[in-house]
Amino acid sequence: MAMPRNSTGENGFCFTQTLNFSHPSPPPGEAGRTFDTPGGQEPCGTLLSNGTASSSVPSPSDSCAEPLCSTTPGEEETRFGEGIKYVSAEGEELACGWGGFTPRCLQLFNTSKGVLFFLCVASFLQGMTVNGFINTVITSIERRFDLHSYQSGLIASSYDIAACVCLTFVSYFGGNGHKPRWLGWGVLVMGLGSLLFALPHFTTGRYEAHSAAEMGVCGGNQSLPCTQAASSLSSYRFVFMLAQFLHGMGATPLYTLGVTYLDENVKTNYSPVYIAVFYTAAILGPAAGYLVGGMFLNIYTEIGREIDIAPENTLWVGAWWIGFLGAGAASLLISIPILGYPQRLPGSQRYIVMRVSEAHQLKDGSHKKASDPDFGKTVKDLPRSVLLLLKNPTFIFLCLAGATEATLIAGMSTFGPKFLESQFSLSASEAATFFGYLVVPAGGGGTFLGGFLVNKFKLRCSGIIKLCLLCTVSSLLAIFIFFIHCPNMPMAGVTQMYEGSALPGGRLNLTAACNAECGCLRETYSPVCGSDDIMYYSPCHAGCKKVSESLRNGKKVYHECSCIEKTLLPGPGDAEAGKCTSSCAKRPLLLFFMFVVILFTFLSSIPALTATLRCVSDRQRSFALGIQWIVVRTLGGIPGPIAFGSMIDKSCLLWQDQCGEQGSCYVYQNSAMSRYTLIAGLVYKVLGTTFFIVACLLYKPPPAESAPGSSDASENGNCDLQEHKPSLPAEEDI
């Protein structure tokens, strides 16, 4: 029997003439086998899991002229009248439910939009918890459980470590298994991780913190204990690491199997839009985490207890644990409907048969092995799957380009608030909120717009890579804005001497004649802004002797500061708690071009992901995403913050002094910070541009003219049987 010709040689059928179907390589004696169908109907072609169509009907004129399988009106009424019974051609149950419990009301959600909604909620919760709450509360956790910075760094890294460990296993076996079940159990594990993260609050004693009103002023009690024994509370870091490990395990299926499940169950043209909406929800999650987490941190951790310190005090610990309880409970609830979805949505098989493969063509033809329906179901095929991906240069360079972009995103998300805090002299909470307002429209809008452009212009794989290249070049040009910077606010003893002259050789000198008798300590950093618009290390270093509370804004006001001179009247001046406000004229320009950099960086994310899905065989999509995530996390997500952090630390002017040991950085030199940020950004953007160029040049698409009339399908990225229905000669026989 004649084999059907198609536009790709794999699975994108676009029939323009009467064809005879046969199973690929049928066993001897079975080529003419027929299938019995109820009601004496003509049998329809069976859609295999890899998208190929098979049938034993001598002539498909009566059975396949209509889109996929036709049913008589009576049978359709019976199917929907007697109960919910969606069954695939392979006898697989396609109803939404749990086991035999498939109520009719649930079938309203058994659509691609229903799946998208629940996956968006899951990705929103993941982003809010891991990238929002964790980053917001890490300082409070260090303070509450006596953790060092490297220990909190290990807590943050545990998420990426777990993801790297689980990605290969989950993407390989989950990609060929029941994806919604993998997704549902993953979200459930993620919820358990959130609940575990909040557990130490309930298993430790109450947190006690008291501060005298006169603490920190000249002549006050300046003693701080420096010889504290290591607290037993620090061992709770292992609980936090385990919770983050569960977060990483649970989120692994979400961004591999979740993406491919959406891609498989919608038309090819709509896939980028669905994926863009999914990732937009994941980006909005961290923004919500910053805002909600910051709100909870203004509540004292021991709810209901009276406390005599304010949130601005370095001893304050906010209610860091509330967000994790809420996110954990929500994750457990959202996992239930996800577990009820079928392996394939009803009607999705027509999208499989309409799909036009754009997989990169290897010279030796080994890419055709992935089209075998039995390929990838056992561990034996794992090495061959890895080898096929490694032999795909387009996939490799897309992974490397993704790693460079991930480095920038990870670095900017970690140190973006710190950059704004230093350049514009903001508080940490103000900088985090400001950065959140910047990322939501730029990151979320760029992500959605990227998927929309791919769908709008119906781009094929090579066109998508060119779009990524255009976005990368645009952000590369915009990153030159870091040539400019805002000047540092003058700070006595740090950027200038107490008399107003510059410090020789950049050396620090916090002691002057006006505060020599105060006995000030370097351990007590509490910046104040003098009435002379100069910042001071602390009220003590400004020589302030009295303190009161401002009726205007509730901030502490220090009086009789011997190091501050009044502008109009002679005598000591006043100081207000907090940094001096910056009036940088370059602020709007910096913010605008930072917005452009973030916008174009995120604009290429969904097109790059779509290109990755298109350049590999259908059966390798989940596994390819898993391998890509490993490369992105190993080369980008994990080392990105480390690389950016080490470069930014070189611009530090004032380090924290923890009883003689160097702690974190208090004050950065803005010019050096901009310069190092520019260098890091240029290096990674140039590498990303290079990788996209190489991926575009090495991409070898399948033959475009594989069947008569397939050119239209190639242009549209799919092959809609409904639209081409009039061209079928079989119509004349009906």
XYZ file of C-alpha atoms in Angstrom, residues 171 259 288 391 422 468 529 610 612:
9
model
C 11.557 15.494 32.113
C 4.981 23.862 28.996
C 3.296 39.930 44.618
C 24.052 16.435 17.986
C 22.595 52.983 46.183
C 15.391 36.654 19.696
C 20.745 62.840 57.687
C 9.208 28.290 21.457
C 13.562 25.181 21.563
